[in-house]
PDB file of C-alpha atoms in Angstrom:
ATOM      1  CA  MET A   1      21.796 199.207 -33.987  1.00 77.00           C
ATOM      2  CA  ARG A   2      22.297 197.404 -37.284  1.00 80.00           C
ATOM      3  CA  ILE A   3      22.599 194.090 -35.453  1.00 82.00           C
ATOM      4  CA  LEU A   4      19.412 194.833 -33.509  1.00 79.00           C
ATOM      5  CA  GLN A   5      17.598 195.816 -36.709  1.00 79.00           C
ATOM      6  CA  SER A   6      18.751 192.645 -38.426  1.00 81.00           C
ATOM      7  CA  LEU A   7      17.595 190.622 -35.442  1.00 84.00           C
ATOM      8  CA  GLU A   8      14.216 192.394 -35.561  1.00 83.00           C
ATOM      9  CA  GLU A   9      13.760 191.510 -39.228  1.00 82.00           C
ATOM     10  CA  PHE A  10      14.877 187.928 -38.608  1.00 83.00           C
ATOM     11  CA  LEU A  11      12.401 187.425 -35.736  1.00 86.00           C
ATOM     12  CA  TYR A  12       9.611 188.952 -37.822  1.00 85.00           C
ATOM     13  CA  GLU A  13      10.395 186.597 -40.709  1.00 84.00           C
ATOM     14  CA  ILE A  14      10.419 183.573 -38.395  1.00 86.00           C
ATOM     15  CA  MET A  15       7.066 184.541 -36.874  1.00 88.00           C
ATOM     16  CA  GLY A  16       5.654 185.242 -40.335  1.00 86.00           C
ATOM     17  CA  TRP A  17       6.599 181.720 -41.430  1.00 89.00           C
ATOM     18  CA  LEU A  18       4.412 180.317 -38.660  1.00 90.00           C
ATOM     19  CA  VAL A  19       1.461 181.982 -40.363  1.00 91.00           C
ATOM     20  CA  PHE A  20       2.271 181.914 -44.064  1.00 92.00           C
ATOM     21  CA  TYR A  21       3.883 178.456 -44.334  1.00 94.00           C
ATOM     22  CA  PRO A  22       0.877 176.428 -43.069  1.00 93.00           C
ATOM     23  CA  ARG A  23      -1.373 178.587 -45.264  1.00 93.00           C
ATOM     24  CA  ALA A  24       0.748 177.894 -48.326  1.00 94.00           C
ATOM     25  CA  LEU A  25       0.937 174.184 -47.495  1.00 94.00           C
ATOM     26  CA  TRP A  26      -2.801 173.876 -47.064  1.00 95.00           C
ATOM     27  CA  ARG A  27      -3.681 175.838 -50.200  1.00 95.00           C
ATOM     28  CA  THR A  28      -1.230 173.851 -52.287  1.00 95.00           C
ATOM     29  CA  LEU A  29      -2.526 170.592 -50.896  1.00 94.00           C
ATOM     30  CA  THR A  30      -6.206 171.441 -51.487  1.00 94.00           C
ATOM     31  CA  ARG A  31      -6.095 173.824 -54.465  1.00 95.00           C
ATOM     32  CA  PRO A  32      -2.913 173.263 -56.468  1.00 95.00           C
ATOM     33  CA  VAL A  33      -4.314 174.743 -59.700  1.00 96.00           C
ATOM     34  CA  ALA A  34      -5.349 177.932 -57.936  1.00 95.00           C
ATOM     35  CA  VAL A  35      -1.891 178.182 -56.391  1.00 95.00           C
ATOM     36  CA  ALA A  36      -0.327 177.785 -59.838  1.00 95.00           C
ATOM     37  CA  VAL A  37      -2.491 180.617 -61.155  1.00 94.00           C
ATOM     38  CA  TYR A  38      -1.577 182.710 -58.070  1.00 95.00           C
ATOM     39  CA  THR A  39       2.129 182.097 -58.735  1.00 95.00           C
ATOM     40  CA  GLY A  40       1.872 183.421 -62.273  1.00 92.00           C
ATOM     41  CA  GLU A  41       0.016 186.528 -61.079  1.00 93.00           C
ATOM     42  CA  GLN A  42       2.541 187.217 -58.332  1.00 94.00           C
ATOM     43  CA  LEU A  43       5.514 187.060 -60.666  1.00 92.00           C
ATOM     44  CA  LYS A  44       4.009 189.946 -62.638  1.00 91.00           C
ATOM     45  CA  GLN A  45       4.257 192.149 -59.512  1.00 91.00           C
ATOM     46  CA  PRO A  46       7.356 194.086 -58.379  1.00 90.00           C
ATOM     47  CA  ARG A  47       9.758 191.815 -56.543  1.00 87.00           C
ATOM     48  CA  ASP A  48       9.144 193.380 -53.112  1.00 84.00           C
ATOM     49  CA  GLU A  49       5.369 192.919 -53.522  1.00 86.00           C
ATOM     50  CA  GLN A  50       5.420 189.239 -54.529  1.00 91.00           C
ATOM     51  CA  PHE A  51       3.973 186.421 -52.427  1.00 91.00           C
ATOM     52  CA  THR A  52       2.733 188.642 -49.620  1.00 87.00           C
ATOM     53  CA  GLU A  53       0.045 186.125 -48.619  1.00 88.00           C
ATOM     54  CA  MET A  54       2.263 183.019 -48.605  1.00 91.00           C
ATOM     55  CA  VAL A  55       5.948 182.173 -48.450  1.00 92.00           C
ATOM     56  CA  SER A  56       7.742 182.216 -51.742  1.00 92.00           C
ATOM     57  CA  PRO A  57       7.918 178.867 -53.613  1.00 94.00           C
ATOM     58  CA  PRO A  58      11.694 178.153 -53.212  1.00 93.00           C
ATOM     59  CA  LEU A  59      11.504 179.113 -49.514  1.00 93.00           C
ATOM     60  CA  MET A  60       8.435 176.921 -49.183  1.00 94.00           C
ATOM     61  CA  LEU A  61      10.357 173.914 -50.488  1.00 94.00           C
ATOM     62  CA  ILE A  62      13.409 174.628 -48.305  1.00 93.00           C
ATOM     63  CA  LEU A  63      11.299 174.991 -45.166  1.00 94.00           C
ATOM     64  CA  THR A  64       9.553 171.703 -45.996  1.00 94.00           C
ATOM     65  CA  ILE A  65      12.946 169.951 -46.373  1.00 93.00           C
ATOM     66  CA  VAL A  66      13.976 171.367 -43.018  1.00 92.00           C
ATOM     67  CA  LEU A  67      10.741 170.165 -41.452  1.00 90.00           C
ATOM     68  CA  ALA A  68      11.166 166.739 -43.012  1.00 86.00           C
ATOM     69  CA  HIS A  69      14.715 166.595 -41.704  1.00 84.00           C
ATOM     70  CA  LEU A  70      13.529 167.464 -38.203  1.00 85.00           C
ATOM     71  CA  VAL A  71      11.057 164.597 -38.445  1.00 80.00           C
ATOM     72  CA  GLU A  72      13.945 162.279 -39.338  1.00 78.00           C
ATOM     73  CA  LEU A  73      16.096 163.616 -36.525  1.00 76.00           C
ATOM     74  CA  GLY A  74      13.274 162.824 -34.121  1.00 71.00           C
ATOM     75  CA  THR A  75      13.787 159.112 -34.775  1.00 68.00           C
ATOM     76  CA  ARG A  76      16.221 157.091 -32.799  1.00 56.00           C
ATOM     77  CA  ASN A  77      18.656 156.388 -35.625  1.00 53.00           C
ATOM     78  CA  GLY A  78      18.919 159.884 -37.180  1.00 54.00           C
ATOM     79  CA  THR A  79      20.128 160.524 -40.713  1.00 57.00           C
ATOM     80  CA  SER A  80      21.654 157.826 -42.891  1.00 58.00           C
ATOM     81  CA  THR A  81      24.814 158.639 -44.863  1.00 61.00           C
ATOM     82  CA  ILE A  82      26.692 157.286 -47.858  1.00 66.00           C
ATOM     83  CA  ASP A  83      30.067 155.775 -46.993  1.00 66.00           C
ATOM     84  CA  THR A  84      32.123 157.309 -49.790  1.00 72.00           C
ATOM     85  CA  VAL A  85      34.309 160.425 -49.922  1.00 67.00           C
ATOM     86  CA  LEU A  86      31.753 162.378 -51.945  1.00 69.00           C
ATOM     87  CA  GLY A  87      28.878 160.988 -49.900  1.00 67.00           C
ATOM     88  CA  LYS A  88      30.505 162.023 -46.648  1.00 67.00           C
ATOM     89  CA  GLU A  89      31.050 165.537 -48.040  1.00 71.00           C
ATOM     90  CA  LEU A  90      27.410 165.863 -49.109  1.00 71.00           C
ATOM     91  CA  PHE A  91      26.159 164.620 -45.745  1.00 70.00           C
ATOM     92  CA  SER A  92      28.873 166.131 -43.580  1.00 69.00           C
ATOM     93  CA  SER A  93      26.571 168.535 -41.730  1.00 74.00           C
ATOM     94  CA  GLU A  94      22.868 169.235 -41.231  1.00 79.00           C
ATOM     95  CA  GLN A  95      23.181 172.209 -43.566  1.00 83.00           C
ATOM     96  CA  MET A  96      24.708 170.024 -46.298  1.00 83.00           C
ATOM     97  CA  VAL A  97      22.004 167.392 -45.850  1.00 83.00           C
ATOM     98  CA  ILE A  98      19.265 169.990 -46.297  1.00 87.00           C
ATOM     99  CA  ALA A  99      21.000 171.596 -49.286  1.00 88.00           C
ATOM    100  CA  THR A 100      21.594 168.213 -50.952  1.00 87.00           C
ATOM    101  CA  ARG A 101      17.985 167.089 -50.541  1.00 88.00           C
ATOM    102  CA  SER A 102      16.661 170.443 -51.743  1.00 91.00           C
ATOM    103  CA  VAL A 103      18.710 170.115 -54.951  1.00 91.00           C
ATOM    104  CA  VAL A 104      17.479 166.530 -55.415  1.00 91.00           C
ATOM    105  CA  PHE A 105      13.825 167.563 -55.219  1.00 93.00           C
ATOM    106  CA  CYS A 106      14.487 170.558 -57.461  1.00 93.00           C
ATOM    107  CA  PHE A 107      15.378 168.178 -60.281  1.00 94.00           C
ATOM    108  CA  PHE A 108      11.650 167.286 -60.430  1.00 95.00           C
ATOM    109  CA  GLY A 109      10.846 170.973 -60.589  1.00 94.00           C
ATOM    110  CA  LEU A 110      13.447 171.665 -63.243  1.00 95.00           C
ATOM    111  CA  PHE A 111      12.410 168.929 -65.668  1.00 95.00           C
ATOM    112  CA  GLY A 112       8.725 169.663 -65.055  1.00 95.00           C
ATOM    113  CA  ALA A 113       9.277 173.313 -65.797  1.00 95.00           C
ATOM    114  CA  MET A 114      11.252 172.551 -68.967  1.00 95.00           C
ATOM    115  CA  SER A 115       8.482 170.235 -70.185  1.00 94.00           C
ATOM    116  CA  MET A 116       5.934 173.076 -69.708  1.00 94.00           C
ATOM    117  CA  LEU A 117       8.116 175.483 -71.699  1.00 93.00           C
ATOM    118  CA  ARG A 118       8.562 172.939 -74.448  1.00 92.00           C
ATOM    119  CA  HIS A 119       4.823 172.522 -74.869  1.00 91.00           C
ATOM    120  CA  GLN A 120       4.309 176.302 -74.801  1.00 89.00           C
ATOM    121  CA  ARG A 121       7.092 176.630 -77.408  1.00 89.00           C
ATOM    122  CA  GLN A 122       8.869 179.203 -75.287  1.00 90.00           C
ATOM    123  CA  PRO A 123      12.641 179.650 -75.163  1.00 89.00           C
ATOM    124  CA  THR A 124      14.312 178.426 -72.007  1.00 88.00           C
ATOM    125  CA  ASN A 125      15.936 181.337 -70.183  1.00 91.00           C
ATOM    126  CA  ARG A 126      16.114 182.773 -66.720  1.00 89.00           C
ATOM    127  CA  ASP A 127      12.864 184.729 -67.107  1.00 89.00           C
ATOM    128  CA  SER A 128      10.703 182.066 -68.801  1.00 91.00           C
ATOM    129  CA  LEU A 129      11.891 179.237 -66.514  1.00 94.00           C
ATOM    130  CA  ARG A 130      11.003 181.040 -63.302  1.00 94.00           C
ATOM    131  CA  LYS A 131       7.204 180.682 -63.449  1.00 94.00           C
ATOM    132  CA  PRO A 132       6.927 176.930 -64.135  1.00 95.00           C
ATOM    133  CA  PHE A 133       9.814 176.220 -61.765  1.00 96.00           C
ATOM    134  CA  TYR A 134       8.156 178.178 -58.950  1.00 96.00           C
ATOM    135  CA  ILE A 135       4.870 176.364 -59.601  1.00 96.00           C
ATOM    136  CA  HIS A 136       6.632 173.023 -59.158  1.00 96.00           C
ATOM    137  CA  CYS A 137       8.386 174.246 -55.985  1.00 95.00           C
ATOM    138  CA  TYR A 138       4.923 174.679 -54.408  1.00 96.00           C
ATOM    139  CA  LEU A 139       3.868 171.225 -55.579  1.00 95.00           C
ATOM    140  CA  LEU A 140       7.056 169.597 -54.314  1.00 95.00           C
ATOM    141  CA  ALA A 141       6.538 170.817 -50.735  1.00 94.00           C
ATOM    142  CA  PRO A 142       3.632 168.534 -49.766  1.00 94.00           C
ATOM    143  CA  PHE A 143       5.162 165.754 -51.846  1.00 95.00           C
ATOM    144  CA  ALA A 144       8.493 165.966 -50.017  1.00 93.00           C
ATOM    145  CA  LEU A 145       6.834 166.165 -46.598  1.00 93.00           C
ATOM    146  CA  GLY A 146       4.628 163.134 -47.385  1.00 92.00           C
ATOM    147  CA  LEU A 147       7.632 161.095 -48.578  1.00 91.00           C
ATOM    148  CA  ALA A 148       9.642 162.027 -45.457  1.00 87.00           C
ATOM    149  CA  VAL A 149       6.927 161.042 -43.015  1.00 88.00           C
ATOM    150  CA  ALA A 150       6.109 157.840 -44.952  1.00 89.00           C
ATOM    151  CA  SER A 151       9.741 156.725 -45.148  1.00 85.00           C
ATOM    152  CA  THR A 152      10.265 157.415 -41.429  1.00 83.00           C
ATOM    153  CA  VAL A 153       7.217 155.367 -40.528  1.00 83.00           C
ATOM    154  CA  MET A 154       8.201 152.520 -42.825  1.00 82.00           C
ATOM    155  CA  THR A 155      11.766 152.485 -41.502  1.00 78.00           C
ATOM    156  CA  PHE A 156      11.142 152.538 -37.785  1.00 73.00           C
ATOM    157  CA  ALA A 157       7.560 151.253 -37.314  1.00 68.00           C
ATOM    158  CA  LYS A 158       6.349 147.693 -37.003  1.00 71.00           C
ATOM    159  CA  GLY A 159       3.184 145.768 -37.914  1.00 70.00           C
ATOM    160  CA  HIS A 160       0.295 147.683 -39.342  1.00 74.00           C
ATOM    161  CA  TRP A 161       2.224 150.975 -39.077  1.00 75.00           C
ATOM    162  CA  ILE A 162       4.387 149.803 -42.024  1.00 81.00           C
ATOM    163  CA  LEU A 163       1.272 149.456 -44.114  1.00 84.00           C
ATOM    164  CA  LEU A 164       0.226 152.908 -43.051  1.00 85.00           C
ATOM    165  CA  GLY A 165       3.576 154.285 -44.132  1.00 84.00           C
ATOM    166  CA  GLY A 166       3.322 152.522 -47.492  1.00 87.00           C
ATOM    167  CA  ALA A 167      -0.186 153.922 -47.993  1.00 90.00           C
ATOM    168  CA  LEU A 168       1.059 157.430 -47.214  1.00 91.00           C
ATOM    169  CA  LEU A 169       3.909 156.976 -49.661  1.00 92.00           C
ATOM    170  CA  LEU A 170       1.542 155.905 -52.421  1.00 94.00           C
ATOM    171  CA  LEU A 171      -0.891 158.678 -51.590  1.00 95.00           C
ATOM    172  CA  SER A 172       1.863 161.337 -51.791  1.00 94.00           C
ATOM    173  CA  CYS A 173       2.962 160.097 -55.200  1.00 93.00           C
ATOM    174  CA  LEU A 174      -0.631 159.968 -56.455  1.00 95.00           C
ATOM    175  CA  TRP A 175      -1.347 163.441 -55.157  1.00 96.00           C
ATOM    176  CA  TYR A 176       1.681 164.924 -56.858  1.00 96.00           C
ATOM    177  CA  ALA A 177       0.843 163.166 -60.131  1.00 94.00           C
ATOM    178  CA  TRP A 178      -2.743 164.391 -59.960  1.00 96.00           C
ATOM    179  CA  ALA A 179      -1.814 167.989 -59.019  1.00 96.00           C
ATOM    180  CA  GLN A 180       0.836 168.242 -61.703  1.00 96.00           C
ATOM    181  CA  THR A 181      -1.492 166.853 -64.325  1.00 96.00           C
ATOM    182  CA  ALA A 182      -4.313 169.205 -63.367  1.00 96.00           C
ATOM    183  CA  ILE A 183      -1.986 172.186 -63.621  1.00 96.00           C
ATOM    184  CA  TYR A 184      -0.760 171.047 -67.044  1.00 96.00           C
ATOM    185  CA  VAL A 185      -4.319 170.771 -68.256  1.00 95.00           C
ATOM    186  CA  ARG A 186      -5.135 174.268 -67.004  1.00 94.00           C
ATOM    187  CA  ILE A 187      -1.976 176.142 -68.027  1.00 94.00           C
ATOM    188  CA  LEU A 188      -0.947 174.226 -71.167  1.00 93.00           C
ATOM    189  CA  LYS A 189      -4.588 173.710 -72.303  1.00 92.00           C
ATOM    190  CA  ILE A 190      -4.041 170.078 -73.249  1.00 92.00           C
ATOM    191  CA  SER A 191      -6.044 166.927 -72.658  1.00 93.00           C
ATOM    192  CA  TRP A 192      -5.757 164.900 -69.445  1.00 94.00           C
ATOM    193  CA  TRP A 193      -4.095 161.993 -71.259  1.00 94.00           C
ATOM    194  CA  LYS A 194      -1.471 164.274 -72.857  1.00 94.00           C
ATOM    195  CA  ALA A 195      -0.935 165.978 -69.495  1.00 94.00           C
ATOM    196  CA  VAL A 196      -0.394 162.571 -67.838  1.00 95.00           C
ATOM    197  CA  ALA A 197       2.122 161.601 -70.490  1.00 94.00           C
ATOM    198  CA  THR A 198       3.964 164.927 -70.211  1.00 94.00           C
ATOM    199  CA  ALA A 199       4.178 164.844 -66.461  1.00 94.00           C
ATOM    200  CA  SER A 200       5.192 161.180 -66.413  1.00 94.00           C
ATOM    201  CA  ALA A 201       7.946 161.732 -68.923  1.00 94.00           C
ATOM    202  CA  ALA A 202       9.347 164.678 -66.944  1.00 94.00           C
ATOM    203  CA  ASN A 203       9.201 162.771 -63.640  1.00 94.00           C
ATOM    204  CA  LEU A 204      10.793 159.654 -65.102  1.00 95.00           C
ATOM    205  CA  LEU A 205      13.625 161.743 -66.566  1.00 95.00           C
ATOM    206  CA  ALA A 206      14.189 163.474 -63.240  1.00 94.00           C
ATOM    207  CA  THR A 207      14.132 160.117 -61.433  1.00 93.00           C
ATOM    208  CA  GLY A 208      16.669 158.689 -63.869  1.00 94.00           C
ATOM    209  CA  VAL A 209      19.013 161.647 -63.315  1.00 93.00           C
ATOM    210  CA  ILE A 210      18.653 161.346 -59.530  1.00 91.00           C
ATOM    211  CA  VAL A 211      19.308 157.612 -59.564  1.00 90.00           C
ATOM    212  CA  GLY A 212      22.349 158.176 -61.869  1.00 89.00           C
ATOM    213  CA  LEU A 213      23.770 160.796 -59.484  1.00 85.00           C
ATOM    214  CA  TYR A 214      23.146 158.498 -56.521  1.00 80.00           C
ATOM    215  CA  LEU A 215      25.111 155.751 -58.175  1.00 83.00           C
ATOM    216  CA  VAL A 216      27.996 158.172 -58.807  1.00 80.00           C
ATOM    217  CA  VAL A 217      27.956 159.427 -55.227  1.00 76.00           C
ATOM    218  CA  ALA A 218      27.632 155.930 -53.759  1.00 75.00           C
ATOM    219  CA  GLY A 219      30.506 154.695 -55.969  1.00 67.00           C
ATOM    220  CA  VAL A 220      28.483 151.969 -57.625  1.00 59.00           C
ATOM    221  CA  ARG A 221      30.043 150.574 -60.813  1.00 53.00           C
TER     222      ARG A 221
END
């Protein structure tokens, strides 16, 4: 009976994702500031009453990474790996690929969240970090999906499709920069120029850390 009950809950969650994931993705894509406000309001509720209208932010990001990975697996060459001992371990299975990529994207969320706390002059702890990190998890979902589709198109397409992939890549980056800046303006109550500078500094720092980790994993000296 416990197995059947667990299966019942699992099937209900899966079916719920088919409703709540597209809703969360569309709302984040079209109204990122409203989603950021919604995230703050939901975190004030009891844990079992949070995010009842959409999937939770970390789950949203993980599901997007899974969806992006499925898009990649649909290509004829599959997933690329790094030919080092550590690289083979990190990409040894589909689960490890998804976990590794989720952590990589979370660096953008981590540094973005810490920059928000710094401007709000709040201490960085488990409670204060949750809200800005969750906000960035929502933002990173469309960004990650756009990058995955764009990179797949640019890798395996030919002719004008490569230009389309490049345009989608640029559009994804511009959307993420715009959404993050708009949220900083609303929540931090700062000017657009200061918000652009704050977001750019956080993203550049996250990119630097990711590139550094890649060089370590790839064994580049």
